[in-house]
């Protein structure tokens, strides 16, 4: 089934759920009018439908390969990438000073989600460049910005991030890559990095790596990490690509999915690099890129979930098996109650996850436009929820999509299994979902829960507004918000390891409540009847009740987990 970008659903969420009108009301983003927003979403949707989506299976069947030191990408990828770059889609939110459109991050994220649904393997390339642009805009010197940002925004060059090393993994502070001063303001970078998405490509004039490394005599751990910009080829002052730098691809990983996207092991041997920001401040600069990427990865999950949902629905409307309880009983399997349950749940989860992620993007834009700390805190609180819930939704919806197909879902030719293989890693990279949950109960509750209380007040305000017309939906949303408030109060009062033990179900509880608020807002916007109201009832009556069980687990503490020794668990 051909993929269709969900531009209309995104536009509805921006208008009626996520509060995008607050963004366009600011002086900073006043040009993002409804007409501009509609045009951006429509044109990006066409690109996804007509150019990117046809490459979804191509990349899986013809993976990227390393041949004689050159990464060879799947057929059609070069042409599709040029269409993305020439359309200006890499610079949607980038500063106009260096060639970007200067539009809200919310629109860039919406475009990114549609591209993810069309062809996740290829979308990873501009996604990483977007993150690098953001990091350089915030942390690089004016000279580096002037040289690199125009090339990255135009898509002539692409960007990567290099964090992980084999011996360090998530413990970034254990990295061994070194940076030695060359005496001319540059540094010699030496070390090896693994899991580098799009570490190289055969259709790119240059690839620019952001590399974490340690200066001589730097403090141990993360406090001694600096960030360096290391290009594949050394550019002249005018941006002309020159000699090869001391960086190469050693090998490409053989992965479960995302076969079209080359994941490289990168070797740096006295590669010339430039310091980004101050010495030993690399983690702060890299987190600018990572926070951008975490929201985008959450929307990758949503994009794949959308595509898997579309394919499952098409199959369920075409496949006929057994007597159904609708009409003359000869309808498609979509008429069977359990299949209808799966399809409705998939669609309800996608709507909720998309709404939460776009709401997070709106908070980022409001923070940028107003400088108010409350918006920054809200964006920070929502980011781990958007990342974890969005990617979990991608995995769950792709799994359910296989189930809808029955035996055919297990057959590769249908393409249903590819969605699961491709999306599975999104719960792992850019910080595993467990780390996202630990961030939520740790750093994001360091304010004593202030950001959480403000969000819960908004949920309860939505429920109050809906009470007169939709009491059957408003009441359970209100009650779930109160339960979540009590659980959050419990979390704030606990030692950190007890918080960590319940972090994942706690985050999921937040996703359930915020998703219910989004559905309730949609139902009200529709007038309480119709498709969106019916979908809201699916989420609020069938999925929201999970909140109580999730919060009970969240409050269970760590003691019971450690009553079992490691030997007990391996017995």
XYZ file of C-alpha atoms in Angstrom:
571
model
C 0.000 0.000 0.000
C 1.380 3.478 -0.872
C 2.225 5.660 2.140
C 0.256 8.876 2.542
C 1.736 11.619 4.696
C -0.680 12.559 7.522
C -0.551 16.298 6.810
C -4.226 16.825 7.633
C -3.979 15.075 10.998
C -0.882 17.078 11.883
C -2.627 20.311 10.935
C -5.617 19.391 13.096
C -3.373 18.690 16.100
C -1.485 21.953 15.646
C -4.754 23.885 15.470
C -6.886 22.171 18.111
C -4.606 20.221 20.461
C -0.980 21.374 20.639
C -1.582 25.132 20.905
C 0.477 26.133 17.861
C -1.451 29.415 17.701
C 0.582 30.542 20.718
C 3.744 30.157 18.636
C 2.450 32.063 15.632
C 1.237 34.848 17.936
C 4.833 35.638 18.921
C 6.898 38.212 17.055
C 9.635 35.640 16.447
C 7.380 33.267 14.498
C 4.647 35.579 13.187
C 5.418 34.550 9.599
C 4.279 30.968 10.271
C 0.712 31.854 9.334
C -1.961 29.196 8.768
C -1.415 29.530 5.013
C 2.350 29.088 5.350
C 1.873 26.137 7.701
C -0.577 24.471 5.315
C 1.761 25.003 2.371
C 4.760 23.576 4.257
C 2.862 20.459 5.330
C 1.275 19.933 1.907
C 4.509 20.255 -0.060
C 6.484 18.147 2.397
C 3.737 15.542 2.204
C 4.049 15.384 -1.571
C 7.803 14.886 -1.297
C 7.272 12.048 1.178
C 4.557 10.347 -0.873
C 6.145 10.651 -4.305
C 9.916 10.621 -3.696
C 10.778 9.055 -0.332
C 8.112 6.386 0.199
C 9.023 4.412 -2.961
C 12.494 3.883 -1.425
C 11.246 2.236 1.766
C 11.630 -1.311 0.453
C 14.542 -0.458 -1.834
C 16.807 0.391 1.085
C 15.882 -2.807 2.892
C 16.570 -5.015 -0.116
C 19.698 -3.172 -1.279
C 21.579 -2.169 1.892
C 24.390 0.357 2.099
C 27.807 -1.294 1.622
C 31.433 -0.385 2.244
C 33.486 -0.938 -0.915
C 37.163 0.033 -1.081
C 36.714 2.581 1.661
C 33.626 4.184 0.082
C 30.092 3.811 1.424
C 27.755 2.861 -1.426
C 24.130 3.769 -0.691
C 20.949 2.150 -2.079
C 19.726 3.035 -5.571
C 17.604 6.149 -5.612
C 18.889 7.533 -2.311
C 21.152 10.143 -3.934
C 18.346 11.545 -6.076
C 15.892 11.562 -3.167
C 18.393 13.296 -0.904
C 18.947 15.987 -3.522
C 15.185 16.550 -3.646
C 15.157 16.991 0.133
C 18.121 19.373 0.074
C 17.024 21.415 -2.934
C 13.566 21.801 -1.446
C 15.096 23.547 1.558
C 13.711 20.946 3.970
C 16.931 20.641 5.982
C 16.802 24.319 6.915
C 13.136 24.688 7.877
C 13.950 25.848 11.416
C 17.523 27.023 10.816
C 18.452 30.695 11.114
C 17.936 32.823 7.977
C 21.379 34.344 8.625
C 22.918 31.253 7.035
C 20.208 30.281 4.544
C 17.513 28.691 6.715
C 13.783 29.441 6.663
C 13.666 30.505 10.311
C 10.331 28.764 10.857
C 9.248 27.150 14.150
C 10.854 23.927 15.299
C 7.323 22.513 15.435
C 7.040 22.609 11.648
C 10.502 21.099 11.216
C 9.505 18.245 13.519
C 6.223 17.709 11.670
C 8.114 17.443 8.383
C 10.614 15.102 10.019
C 7.821 12.805 11.189
C 6.336 12.526 7.706
C 9.749 11.742 6.231
C 10.241 9.067 8.900
C 7.019 7.359 7.931
C 7.957 7.474 4.263
C 11.539 6.157 4.545
C 13.167 6.098 7.960
C 16.572 4.926 6.701
C 17.028 7.976 4.497
C 15.372 10.404 6.919
C 18.081 9.674 9.464
C 20.558 11.613 7.340
C 18.884 15.054 7.398
C 17.771 14.428 10.992
C 21.380 14.268 12.172
C 22.262 17.343 10.132
C 19.371 19.224 11.748
C 20.753 18.398 15.171
C 24.253 19.495 14.215
C 22.941 22.786 12.852
C 21.201 23.420 16.174
C 24.352 22.636 18.162
C 26.551 24.879 16.030
C 24.060 27.742 16.128
C 24.140 27.653 19.934
C 27.771 26.809 20.662
C 30.160 27.347 17.723
C 32.339 30.373 17.067
C 31.233 32.892 14.451
C 33.971 31.687 12.084
C 32.808 28.056 12.292
C 29.195 29.124 11.833
C 30.019 31.201 8.776
C 31.919 28.350 7.104
C 29.847 25.312 8.044
C 26.224 26.373 8.573
C 25.471 27.457 4.978
C 26.796 24.138 3.668
C 24.878 22.077 6.225
C 21.630 24.015 5.767
C 21.814 23.733 1.985
C 22.433 19.989 2.254
C 25.719 20.171 0.340
C 27.323 18.733 3.489
C 25.775 16.444 6.098
C 26.403 16.167 9.830
C 26.825 13.368 12.355
C 27.348 13.009 16.083
C 30.111 10.777 17.470
C 29.598 9.831 21.108
C 29.741 6.094 21.603
C 32.851 3.986 22.062
C 32.943 0.218 22.416
C 34.241 0.175 25.992
C 32.051 3.073 27.168
C 28.558 2.566 25.750
C 26.090 4.756 27.617
C 28.832 5.743 30.072
C 30.112 8.543 27.858
C 32.510 9.692 30.583
C 34.591 6.552 29.979
C 35.539 7.568 26.427
C 39.195 7.374 25.371
C 39.309 9.478 22.212
C 41.967 12.166 22.615
C 42.407 15.700 21.300
C 45.904 17.224 21.284
C 46.543 20.880 20.442
C 48.308 21.419 17.116
C 49.554 24.848 18.180
C 47.541 26.687 15.521
C 44.138 26.650 17.169
C 43.247 23.228 15.778
C 43.470 19.815 17.439
C 44.590 16.315 16.447
C 41.754 13.885 17.175
C 42.603 10.203 17.672
C 40.249 7.373 18.628
C 37.453 5.132 17.462
C 33.684 5.662 17.593
C 30.959 3.094 16.973
C 27.289 3.178 15.949
C 27.708 6.327 13.856
C 24.597 6.677 11.702
C 25.377 7.983 8.212
C 29.071 8.194 9.069
C 29.672 8.496 5.327
C 27.804 8.501 2.015
C 28.634 8.496 -1.682
C 26.302 11.368 -2.572
C 27.684 13.969 -0.156
C 30.368 16.552 -0.960
C 31.506 16.474 2.659
C 30.504 14.898 5.974
C 31.020 16.883 9.163
C 31.444 14.976 12.419
C 30.855 16.349 15.899
C 33.198 14.275 18.065
C 33.471 14.001 21.826
C 37.105 13.732 22.953
C 39.330 14.443 25.922
C 42.002 17.138 26.052
C 45.357 16.486 27.785
C 45.072 16.899 31.572
C 41.265 17.087 31.352
C 39.324 16.135 34.500
C 38.020 12.537 34.591
C 34.467 11.616 33.681
C 31.998 13.778 31.781
C 33.450 16.985 33.273
C 36.555 16.490 31.151
C 34.899 16.010 27.770
C 35.171 18.530 24.937
C 33.415 18.717 21.587
C 35.226 19.000 18.257
C 34.115 19.589 14.699
C 35.959 17.205 12.380
C 35.204 17.282 8.621
C 35.820 14.318 6.323
C 37.568 16.683 3.913
C 39.282 19.876 5.012
C 37.560 22.944 3.543
C 39.220 26.142 2.437
C 38.138 29.514 3.765
C 35.685 29.816 0.869
C 34.127 26.422 1.645
C 35.839 24.619 -1.219
C 36.444 20.987 -0.273
C 40.143 20.134 -0.088
C 42.322 17.294 1.138
C 41.019 14.255 2.971
C 41.203 14.480 6.751
C 42.488 11.693 9.029
C 39.088 10.056 9.422
C 37.738 6.935 7.748
C 35.008 4.321 7.952
C 36.449 1.062 9.273
C 33.319 -1.035 8.810
C 29.516 -0.937 8.633
C 27.341 -2.703 11.194
C 25.071 -5.597 10.134
C 21.782 -4.535 11.679
C 18.336 -5.895 12.424
C 16.794 -3.114 10.339
C 17.466 0.290 8.793
C 19.550 -1.467 6.174
C 19.569 1.543 3.879
C 21.205 3.695 6.547
C 24.943 3.017 6.963
C 25.918 2.689 10.635
C 29.668 3.087 10.755
C 32.656 2.363 12.934
C 34.737 5.544 12.571
C 38.503 5.723 13.021
C 40.212 9.045 13.757
C 44.000 9.217 13.359
C 45.359 12.699 14.093
C 42.325 14.086 12.294
C 42.244 17.881 12.305
C 39.401 19.239 14.387
C 38.135 22.534 15.758
C 36.924 23.059 19.319
C 33.213 23.818 19.665
C 32.440 25.957 22.723
C 34.887 26.004 25.658
C 37.290 23.243 26.745
C 35.649 20.551 28.894
C 32.162 21.830 27.996
C 31.473 19.234 25.351
C 28.560 17.529 27.044
C 26.547 20.759 27.288
C 27.080 21.415 23.578
C 26.347 17.820 22.602
C 23.178 17.789 24.687
C 21.849 20.644 22.570
C 22.097 18.300 19.609
C 20.842 15.293 21.569
C 17.763 17.039 22.984
C 16.793 18.073 19.482
C 17.430 14.521 18.319
C 15.457 12.929 21.173
C 12.256 14.693 20.199
C 12.908 13.937 16.540
C 13.484 10.262 17.365
C 10.193 10.169 19.253
C 8.573 11.403 16.055
C 10.472 8.766 14.078
C 8.555 6.238 16.156
C 5.303 8.052 15.427
C 6.107 8.196 11.714
C 6.760 4.463 11.475
C 3.646 3.772 13.552
C 1.618 5.837 11.079
C 3.005 3.887 8.134
C 2.460 0.517 9.834
C -1.061 1.560 10.768
C -1.858 2.551 7.194
C -0.594 -0.759 5.826
C -2.455 -2.812 8.428
C -5.676 -0.937 7.733
C -5.341 -1.463 3.988
C -4.795 -5.197 4.497
C -7.679 -5.489 6.968
C -10.048 -3.775 4.544
C -9.042 -6.087 1.715
C -8.658 -9.481 3.419
C -11.792 -11.569 3.865
C -11.867 -14.511 6.237
C -14.717 -15.961 8.293
C -18.182 -14.580 8.876
C -18.245 -11.067 10.322
C -20.922 -9.475 12.558
C -21.472 -6.524 10.201
C -23.986 -6.377 7.350
C -24.315 -9.630 5.436
C -21.351 -11.165 7.263
C -19.160 -11.255 4.171
C -17.102 -8.188 4.978
C -13.328 -7.869 5.429
C -11.484 -8.877 8.584
C -11.649 -5.249 9.749
C -15.233 -6.077 10.758
C -14.151 -8.701 13.304
C -14.252 -7.282 16.825
C -10.667 -8.169 17.762
C -9.236 -6.853 14.509
C -11.276 -3.678 14.959
C -9.844 -3.419 18.486
C -6.297 -3.674 17.161
C -6.863 -1.108 14.423
C -8.594 1.354 16.750
C -5.874 0.982 19.385
C -3.148 1.569 16.797
C -4.817 4.721 15.535
C -5.524 6.021 19.053
C -1.919 5.494 20.161
C -0.542 7.235 17.075
C -2.749 10.279 17.670
C -1.741 10.502 21.330
C 1.989 10.097 20.680
C 1.941 12.625 17.846
C 0.065 15.134 19.994
C 2.488 14.838 22.912
C 5.521 15.249 20.634
C 4.092 18.267 18.818
C 3.110 19.764 22.169
C 6.736 19.397 23.228
C 7.866 21.129 20.026
C 5.459 23.987 20.728
C 6.999 24.391 24.193
C 10.481 24.539 22.617
C 9.330 27.258 20.211
C 7.663 29.222 22.986
C 10.839 29.047 25.037
C 12.817 30.329 22.047
C 10.332 33.094 21.258
C 9.662 34.327 24.794
C 12.707 33.323 26.824
C 10.414 32.284 29.674
C 11.828 29.596 31.934
C 8.404 27.987 32.358
C 8.328 27.063 28.693
C 11.878 25.709 28.811
C 10.954 23.598 31.843
C 7.857 22.273 30.081
C 9.871 21.360 26.991
C 12.453 19.644 29.179
C 9.806 17.669 31.050
C 7.997 16.581 27.886
C 11.096 15.570 25.906
C 11.751 12.201 27.617
C 8.030 11.400 27.503
C 7.807 12.255 23.803
C 10.916 10.226 22.977
C 10.054 7.121 24.987
C 6.324 7.010 24.298
C 6.766 7.871 20.613
C 9.268 5.078 20.039
C 7.380 2.583 22.202
C 4.303 3.401 20.131
C 6.242 2.770 16.939
C 7.324 -0.650 18.186
C 3.907 -1.625 19.551
C 1.979 -0.451 16.506
C 4.404 -2.179 14.126
C 4.040 -5.389 16.176
C 0.270 -5.126 16.111
C 0.406 -4.434 12.380
C 2.119 -7.793 11.877
C -0.615 -9.415 13.966
C -3.325 -7.850 11.806
C -1.672 -9.408 8.765
C -1.683 -12.813 10.442
C 0.732 -15.252 8.842
C 1.365 -12.840 5.990
C 2.829 -10.372 8.461
C 5.669 -12.810 9.102
C 6.451 -12.948 5.381
C 9.016 -10.316 4.415
C 7.479 -9.607 1.023
C 4.495 -7.862 2.609
C 6.769 -5.246 4.188
C 4.950 -5.377 7.529
C 7.920 -6.870 9.365
C 10.292 -4.190 8.065
C 8.503 -1.521 10.086
C 9.242 -3.428 13.281
C 12.846 -4.177 12.320
C 13.469 -0.538 11.391
C 11.795 1.100 14.369
C 13.121 -1.203 17.085
C 16.392 0.687 17.518
C 14.627 3.992 18.176
C 13.948 2.871 21.762
C 17.718 2.404 22.141
C 19.549 5.245 20.425
C 19.683 8.863 21.628
C 19.438 7.492 25.164
C 17.508 4.281 25.820
C 13.923 4.652 26.935
C 14.956 3.522 30.405
C 17.388 6.432 30.521
C 14.615 8.754 29.359
C 12.460 7.574 32.253
C 15.327 8.003 34.723
C 15.835 11.525 33.401
C 12.135 12.227 33.980
C 12.139 11.113 37.624
C 15.625 12.498 38.271
C 16.660 15.761 36.679
C 13.162 16.726 35.550
C 11.843 16.507 39.122
C 14.716 18.497 40.599
C 12.386 21.514 40.633
C 10.260 19.718 43.222
C 7.642 18.907 40.601
C 6.827 22.466 39.506
C 6.817 21.675 35.779
C 4.738 18.575 36.475
C 2.149 20.519 38.461
C 1.735 23.063 35.665
C 1.090 20.307 33.139
C -1.412 18.587 35.435
C -3.234 21.878 35.924
C -3.614 22.112 32.146
C -4.949 18.551 31.973
C -7.514 19.267 34.678
C -8.479 22.546 33.007
C -9.183 20.620 29.798
C -11.305 18.136 31.747
C -13.223 20.969 33.447
C -13.961 22.585 30.091
C -15.214 19.269 28.691
C -17.388 18.349 31.683
C -20.637 20.040 30.572
C -20.685 18.402 27.126
C -18.568 15.245 27.488
C -18.858 14.173 31.134
C -18.271 10.497 30.335
C -14.851 11.382 28.914
C -13.944 14.312 31.158
C -14.406 12.513 34.479
C -11.935 9.676 33.899
C -9.336 12.150 32.564
C -9.714 14.269 35.702
C -9.470 11.221 37.961
C -6.369 9.918 36.168
C -4.710 13.328 36.505
C -5.346 13.290 40.248
C -3.847 9.813 40.536
C -0.827 10.994 38.585
C -0.489 13.997 40.885
C -0.332 11.693 43.910
C 2.221 9.448 42.211
C 4.357 12.452 41.302
C 4.259 13.682 44.905
C 5.416 10.206 45.971
C 8.257 10.275 43.432
C 9.511 13.665 44.578
C 9.776 12.383 48.161
C 11.706 9.157 47.380
C 15.436 8.358 47.248
C 16.730 8.175 43.697
C 16.992 4.390 43.328
C 13.349 3.948 44.351
C 12.456 6.512 41.703
C 14.538 4.685 39.110
C 12.858 1.355 39.903
C 9.479 2.803 38.930
C 10.610 5.292 36.312
C 9.418 3.447 33.197
C 5.822 2.829 34.339
C 5.744 6.381 35.763
C 6.656 7.808 32.352
C 4.071 5.590 30.700
C 1.474 6.848 33.169
C 2.266 10.395 32.102
C 1.902 9.395 28.463
C -1.495 7.860 29.171
C -2.787 11.000 30.914
C -1.352 13.466 28.391
C -2.625 11.291 25.545
C -6.090 11.301 27.084
C -5.982 15.094 27.341
C -5.079 15.291 23.637
C -7.958 13.010 22.666
C -10.363 14.940 24.864
C -9.310 18.206 23.217
C -9.858 16.639 19.799
C -13.300 15.386 20.782
C -14.301 18.863 21.983
C -12.994 20.479 18.793
C -15.173 18.120 16.791
C -18.247 18.892 18.899
C -18.372 15.628 20.807
C -19.501 13.466 17.900
C -17.768 12.008 14.865
C -14.564 10.156 14.131
C -12.256 11.933 16.561
C -14.718 11.718 19.443
C -15.130 7.988 18.798
C -11.362 7.561 18.789
C -11.146 9.534 22.028
C -13.555 7.066 23.601
C -11.315 4.193 22.543
C -8.306 5.764 24.218
C -10.064 7.020 27.356
C -12.182 3.944 28.031
C -9.742 1.222 26.950
C -6.205 2.596 27.407
C -6.403 5.289 30.066
C -7.509 2.770 32.764
C -4.004 1.265 32.526
C -2.801 4.355 34.400
C -3.740 3.014 37.842
C -1.767 -0.199 37.337
C 1.209 1.708 35.929
C 1.295 4.090 38.873
C 0.983 1.229 41.346
C 4.099 -0.301 39.807
C 5.809 3.095 39.792
C 5.338 3.357 43.576
C 6.559 -0.170 44.340
C 10.097 1.002 45.090
C 13.380 -0.817 44.512
C 13.517 -3.190 47.480
C 11.584 -6.010 45.840
C 13.852 -5.933 42.804
C 16.963 -6.403 44.919
C 15.399 -9.202 46.966
C 16.426 -11.298 43.969
C 20.173 -11.577 43.532
C 21.820 -11.665 40.123
C 22.413 -15.388 40.740
C 18.701 -15.876 41.470
C 17.799 -14.272 38.159
C 20.228 -16.443 36.214
C 19.101 -19.697 37.840
